Every structure is written in structure tokens, then in C-alpha cells.
Tab-separated table of C-alpha atoms in Angstrom:
chain	number	residue	atom	x	y	z
D	26	MET	CA	-53.222	7.118	-115.712
D	27	PRO	CA	-54.745	3.617	-115.778
D	28	LYS	CA	-53.323	1.220	-118.357
D	29	ASP	CA	-55.656	-0.436	-120.837
D	30	PRO	CA	-55.942	-4.203	-120.054
D	31	ASN	CA	-57.680	-5.061	-123.335
D	32	GLY	CA	-54.644	-6.564	-125.066
D	33	LEU	CA	-53.797	-8.811	-122.131
D	34	ALA	CA	-57.447	-9.757	-121.738
D	35	LYS	CA	-57.651	-10.943	-125.346
D	36	ALA	CA	-54.545	-13.090	-124.864
D	37	VAL	CA	-55.984	-14.588	-121.669
D	38	VAL	CA	-59.285	-15.388	-123.379
D	39	VAL	CA	-57.526	-17.144	-126.283
D	40	LEU	CA	-55.383	-19.184	-123.898
D	41	LEU	CA	-58.363	-20.122	-121.731
D	42	ALA	CA	-60.283	-21.220	-124.815
D	43	ALA	CA	-57.358	-23.450	-125.800
D	44	ASN	CA	-57.364	-24.913	-122.285
D	45	ILE	CA	-61.041	-25.775	-122.696
D	46	VAL	CA	-60.230	-27.685	-125.891
D	47	PHE	CA	-57.595	-29.762	-124.097
D	48	ASP	CA	-59.828	-30.301	-121.049
D	49	VAL	CA	-62.576	-31.687	-123.287
D	50	LEU	CA	-60.141	-33.800	-125.321
D	51	LEU	CA	-58.376	-35.349	-122.327
D	52	GLY	CA	-61.646	-35.746	-120.471
D	53	ILE	CA	-62.967	-37.753	-123.415
D	54	VAL	CA	-59.845	-39.919	-123.213
D	55	ASP	CA	-60.627	-40.682	-119.562
D	56	VAL	CA	-64.285	-41.443	-120.293
D	57	HIS	CA	-63.254	-43.690	-123.181
D	58	ASP	CA	-60.898	-45.609	-120.906
D	59	LEU	CA	-63.587	-46.022	-118.245
D	60	ILE	CA	-66.138	-47.330	-120.722
D	61	VAL	CA	-64.010	-49.277	-123.214
D	62	GLU	CA	-60.812	-50.227	-121.361
D	63	PRO	CA	-61.376	-50.208	-117.581
D	64	THR	CA	-57.911	-51.515	-116.764
D	65	PRO	CA	-54.673	-49.897	-115.565
D	66	TYR	CA	-52.777	-51.679	-118.355
D	67	VAL	CA	-53.876	-49.456	-121.222
D	68	ASP	CA	-52.520	-49.307	-124.738
D	69	PHE	CA	-50.949	-45.879	-125.320
D	70	ASP	CA	-51.475	-46.331	-129.061
D	71	ARG	CA	-55.237	-46.824	-128.681
D	72	PHE	CA	-56.027	-43.470	-130.322
D	73	GLY	CA	-53.894	-44.016	-133.388
D	74	PRO	CA	-52.092	-40.823	-134.467
D	75	LEU	CA	-53.010	-39.021	-131.226
D	76	ASP	CA	-49.903	-39.175	-129.046
D	77	LEU	CA	-51.224	-38.815	-125.501
D	78	ASP	CA	-47.797	-38.034	-124.070
D	79	VAL	CA	-47.552	-35.072	-126.443
D	80	ALA	CA	-51.135	-34.024	-125.676
D	81	TYR	CA	-50.545	-34.095	-121.915
D	82	GLY	CA	-47.286	-32.175	-122.345
D	83	MET	CA	-48.942	-29.528	-124.504
D	84	ALA	CA	-51.800	-29.207	-122.033
D	85	PHE	CA	-49.345	-28.653	-119.181
D	86	MET	CA	-47.340	-26.032	-121.080
D	87	LEU	CA	-50.561	-24.287	-122.099
D	88	PHE	CA	-51.697	-24.261	-118.473
D	89	LEU	CA	-48.436	-22.617	-117.406
D	90	ALA	CA	-48.637	-20.004	-120.182
D	91	THR	CA	-52.238	-19.227	-119.275
D	92	GLY	CA	-51.343	-18.816	-115.614
D	93	ILE	CA	-48.493	-16.409	-116.410
D	94	VAL	CA	-50.543	-14.198	-118.742
D	95	PHE	CA	-53.557	-14.301	-116.420
D	96	ILE	CA	-51.469	-13.138	-113.457
D	97	ILE	CA	-49.976	-10.303	-115.541
D	98	TRP	CA	-53.525	-9.253	-116.506
D	99	PHE	CA	-54.622	-9.527	-112.877
D	100	HIS	CA	-51.713	-7.337	-111.761
D	101	ARG	CA	-52.585	-4.745	-114.406
D	102	LEU	CA	-56.157	-4.545	-113.110
D	103	ARG	CA	-54.950	-4.293	-109.515
D	104	ARG	CA	-52.696	-1.332	-110.396
D	105	ASN	CA	-55.620	0.379	-112.121
D	106	ALA	CA	-57.793	-0.230	-109.067
D	107	GLU	CA	-55.214	1.635	-106.982
D	108	ILE	CA	-55.859	4.761	-109.056
D	109	TRP	CA	-59.640	4.692	-108.708
D	110	ALA	CA	-60.112	3.469	-105.140
D	111	GLY	CA	-56.785	2.820	-103.488
D	112	ASP	CA	-58.288	2.969	-100.011
D	113	LEU	CA	-60.454	-0.043	-100.816
D	114	GLN	CA	-57.416	-2.172	-101.698
D	115	THR	CA	-56.160	-4.035	-98.641
D	116	ARG	CA	-53.253	-5.726	-100.420
D	117	THR	CA	-50.480	-4.341	-102.619
D	118	PRO	CA	-50.229	-4.827	-106.406
D	119	GLY	CA	-47.202	-7.030	-105.820
D	120	PHE	CA	-49.231	-9.236	-103.522
D	121	ALA	CA	-51.770	-9.636	-106.347
D	122	VAL	CA	-48.998	-11.631	-108.041
D	123	GLY	CA	-47.486	-13.378	-105.039
D	124	CYS	CA	-50.797	-14.527	-103.564
D	125	TRP	CA	-51.200	-17.162	-106.264
D	126	PHE	CA	-48.094	-18.974	-104.988
D	127	ILE	CA	-49.024	-19.116	-101.291
D	128	PRO	CA	-49.950	-22.686	-100.287
D	129	ILE	CA	-53.515	-22.892	-98.924
D	130	GLY	CA	-53.762	-19.093	-99.016
D	131	ASN	CA	-54.099	-19.214	-102.795
D	132	LEU	CA	-57.475	-20.880	-102.285
D	133	TRP	CA	-59.021	-17.655	-101.004
D	134	ILE	CA	-56.685	-14.615	-101.152
D	135	PRO	CA	-56.840	-14.081	-104.961
D	136	ARG	CA	-60.633	-14.094	-104.782
D	137	ALA	CA	-60.554	-11.426	-102.061
D	138	ILE	CA	-58.262	-9.261	-104.207
D	139	ALA	CA	-60.502	-9.820	-107.236
D	140	VAL	CA	-63.508	-8.581	-105.256
D	141	GLU	CA	-61.649	-5.405	-104.290
D	142	ILE	CA	-60.638	-4.866	-107.927
D	143	TRP	CA	-64.245	-5.411	-108.990
D	144	ARG	CA	-65.529	-2.774	-106.562
D	145	ALA	CA	-62.898	-0.247	-107.597
D	146	SER	CA	-63.634	-0.872	-111.276
D	147	ARG	CA	-67.374	-0.303	-111.166
D	148	TRP	CA	-68.886	3.114	-111.716
D	149	GLU	CA	-69.499	3.733	-107.997
D	150	PRO	CA	-66.710	2.034	-106.015
D	151	TYR	CA	-68.100	2.919	-102.607
D	152	ALA	CA	-71.664	1.771	-103.229
D	153	ALA	CA	-72.947	-1.395	-101.590
D	154	ASP	CA	-72.704	-4.575	-103.629
D	155	GLY	CA	-75.822	-5.135	-105.703
D	156	LYS	CA	-77.878	-8.290	-105.264
D	157	GLY	CA	-76.098	-11.072	-107.122
D	158	GLU	CA	-73.410	-8.655	-108.361
D	159	LEU	CA	-70.563	-10.981	-107.432
D	160	ARG	CA	-72.317	-14.178	-108.547
D	161	LEU	CA	-70.165	-14.600	-111.652
D	162	LEU	CA	-66.937	-13.973	-109.760
D	163	ASN	CA	-67.932	-16.341	-106.956
D	164	GLY	CA	-69.050	-19.023	-109.409
D	165	TRP	CA	-65.711	-18.906	-111.206
D	166	TRP	CA	-63.738	-19.036	-107.988
D	167	THR	CA	-65.788	-21.912	-106.587
D	168	CYS	CA	-65.152	-23.964	-109.731
D	169	TRP	CA	-61.454	-23.044	-109.642
D	170	VAL	CA	-61.032	-24.211	-106.034
D	171	VAL	CA	-63.117	-27.365	-106.453
D	172	GLY	CA	-61.231	-28.217	-109.644
D	173	ALA	CA	-57.880	-27.747	-107.915
D	174	LEU	CA	-58.923	-30.057	-105.076
D	175	VAL	CA	-60.315	-32.715	-107.422
D	176	ASN	CA	-57.142	-32.645	-109.528
D	177	TRP	CA	-55.052	-32.987	-106.364
D	178	ILE	CA	-57.090	-36.013	-105.302
D	179	SER	CA	-56.705	-37.491	-108.787
D	180	GLY	CA	-52.944	-37.002	-108.700
D	181	GLN	CA	-52.668	-38.518	-105.222
D	182	THR	CA	-54.765	-41.517	-106.252
D	183	TYR	CA	-52.717	-42.161	-109.393
D	184	GLY	CA	-49.586	-41.929	-107.269
D	185	THR	CA	-50.531	-44.709	-104.859
D	186	GLU	CA	-49.079	-48.190	-105.162
D	187	THR	CA	-52.588	-49.662	-105.340
D	188	VAL	CA	-53.378	-47.889	-108.623
D	189	ASP	CA	-52.192	-51.051	-110.393
D	190	THR	CA	-55.466	-52.685	-109.387
D	191	THR	CA	-58.373	-52.114	-111.739
D	192	GLU	CA	-60.658	-50.849	-108.970
D	193	ASN	CA	-58.251	-48.134	-107.824
D	194	TRP	CA	-57.290	-47.195	-111.375
D	195	VAL	CA	-60.964	-46.707	-112.222
D	196	MET	CA	-61.390	-44.506	-109.150
D	197	ALA	CA	-58.365	-42.387	-110.105
D	198	THR	CA	-59.583	-42.040	-113.692
D	199	ARG	CA	-63.032	-40.975	-112.509
D	200	TRP	CA	-61.440	-38.241	-110.408
D	201	SER	CA	-59.343	-37.215	-113.412
D	202	ALA	CA	-62.383	-37.016	-115.715
D	203	ALA	CA	-64.271	-34.982	-113.114
D	204	GLY	CA	-61.291	-32.650	-112.813
D	205	TYR	CA	-61.215	-31.995	-116.551
D	206	ALA	CA	-64.964	-31.305	-116.580
D	207	ILE	CA	-64.747	-28.851	-113.682
D	208	ASP	CA	-61.667	-27.194	-115.180
D	209	ALA	CA	-63.545	-26.644	-118.442
D	210	VAL	CA	-66.443	-24.991	-116.612
D	211	ALA	CA	-64.016	-22.884	-114.572
D	212	ALA	CA	-62.274	-21.765	-117.776
D	213	VAL	CA	-65.587	-20.723	-119.347
D	214	LEU	CA	-66.475	-18.698	-116.241
D	215	ALA	CA	-62.943	-17.256	-116.160
D	216	ILE	CA	-63.410	-15.989	-119.719
D	217	LEU	CA	-66.628	-14.265	-118.652
D	218	VAL	CA	-64.905	-12.742	-115.601
D	219	VAL	CA	-61.959	-11.511	-117.674
D	220	ARG	CA	-64.252	-9.943	-120.261
D	221	ARG	CA	-66.480	-8.385	-117.598
D	222	LEU	CA	-63.722	-6.861	-115.480
D	223	THR	CA	-61.829	-5.661	-118.535
D	224	SER	CA	-64.999	-4.046	-119.889
D	225	MET	CA	-65.632	-2.331	-116.554
D	226	GLN	CA	-62.126	-0.911	-116.411
D	227	HIS	CA	-62.181	0.150	-120.061
D	228	ALA	CA	-65.492	1.938	-119.545
D	229	LYS	CA	-64.212	3.691	-116.443
D	230	ALA	CA	-60.898	4.704	-117.999
D	231	THR	CA	-62.538	6.132	-121.123
D	232	GLY	CA	-65.582	7.666	-119.453
D	233	MET	CA	-67.945	5.464	-121.437
D	234	ILE	CA	-71.321	4.533	-120.017
D	235	PRO	CA	-70.743	1.089	-118.450
D	236	ALA	CA	-72.824	-1.977	-119.072
D	237	ALA	CA	-75.361	-2.913	-116.409
D	238	GLN	CA	-73.598	-3.930	-113.227
């Protein structure tokens, strides 16, 4: 019997929403620095009671928690997909967890697994994909990958010895602000994907008439 992913989905949505709040907050910090204080020698007390070290730490811990719960939800959906259309699943449920930790491979393998889960979860698993059916899934994944790359570039730029110059610090901060903006969009699309896939599986498990797919 398939297991209901609704509880996990709700937790993922709440965590993603919290991530959006931090992405917007820290993105505003970067924009403020670019406009008001374009210098690498910034005052960490410039926002008064807002402790940026605490904010960055909370954002990181929230990101980790979101990743853990999301992967558990993803694994639950993959196991359900095995019941409905196991022959369409080219990778094991365990790999649906491990794929997220494969360097380079995690830029495309999870998306491939998500597509297989999507097809198994719809009312007619073996039907051809409808026009634009995977647009939401592809939009989320594109933002996720682009955001990961932008954040990597930001981290590499901040880590260079030349970041002490104003010009390079500004460049690094621009990359950081862009990363937060893309992450926020990716989180919004992730919420929509989580809700959509969960709804599809719930409808299929309970025999309810599914929403338009």
C-alpha cells in the first residue's frame, strides 16, 4: 500500500517558506551594502539589533533541515511510484536519496528521478507527456541548478585574496544577492512542485478524481 506523503509535504512547505523569508532578508542585506556601503570593510552592527552572524547561522541550519525533510519526502514518493509503475522507475528508492550527494550528478539525476515519479503518480502513467506538463518541474529544477552555480561562484569570489578590494567585494556581493533572489524563486517553485506531486499521489492512492494534469 502506498504511504500518504501529506504530512511530510506540509513540513517541507513550511520549511521552504521559512527559507524564502531568510533569502529575502539576507538578499536585502546584500543590496543595502551595495547601495549604502560599497566597501569590504563593513560594520557588522549596521543593522542594530539584527545580528547577521546569527541570521546566517540560522539560515544555514534551516537549509540543512529543509534538505533532510525534502529528501525524506522525495524518498516516500519514489517508494509509492514503485507500487504504481515500478517498470518506469530506472533507479532504486535508495538512489533517490543518494543521488543528491553525488558531485556533478546531483545537477541532473534528481530531476530525472522526479520525472519518473511524476509519470507514475499521474492517472495514466504510460501515457505520453502532455504539452507543457513538466514545465513546473523543469522550471523549479532550472532555478535550483542555476542558484547552486551562482552561490558557488559567490562563495569562490568571497574566498579569493582579492576580495579585500572594493571592486572584487562588490562583484562577490552582487553574486550573493543574485543567489538569494534565485534561491527564493526556486523555493517558491519547489513549494508548487511539492504540493502538485503530493496532490497527484494522494488522489491516486485514494481513488479521487485528480486535478487537471
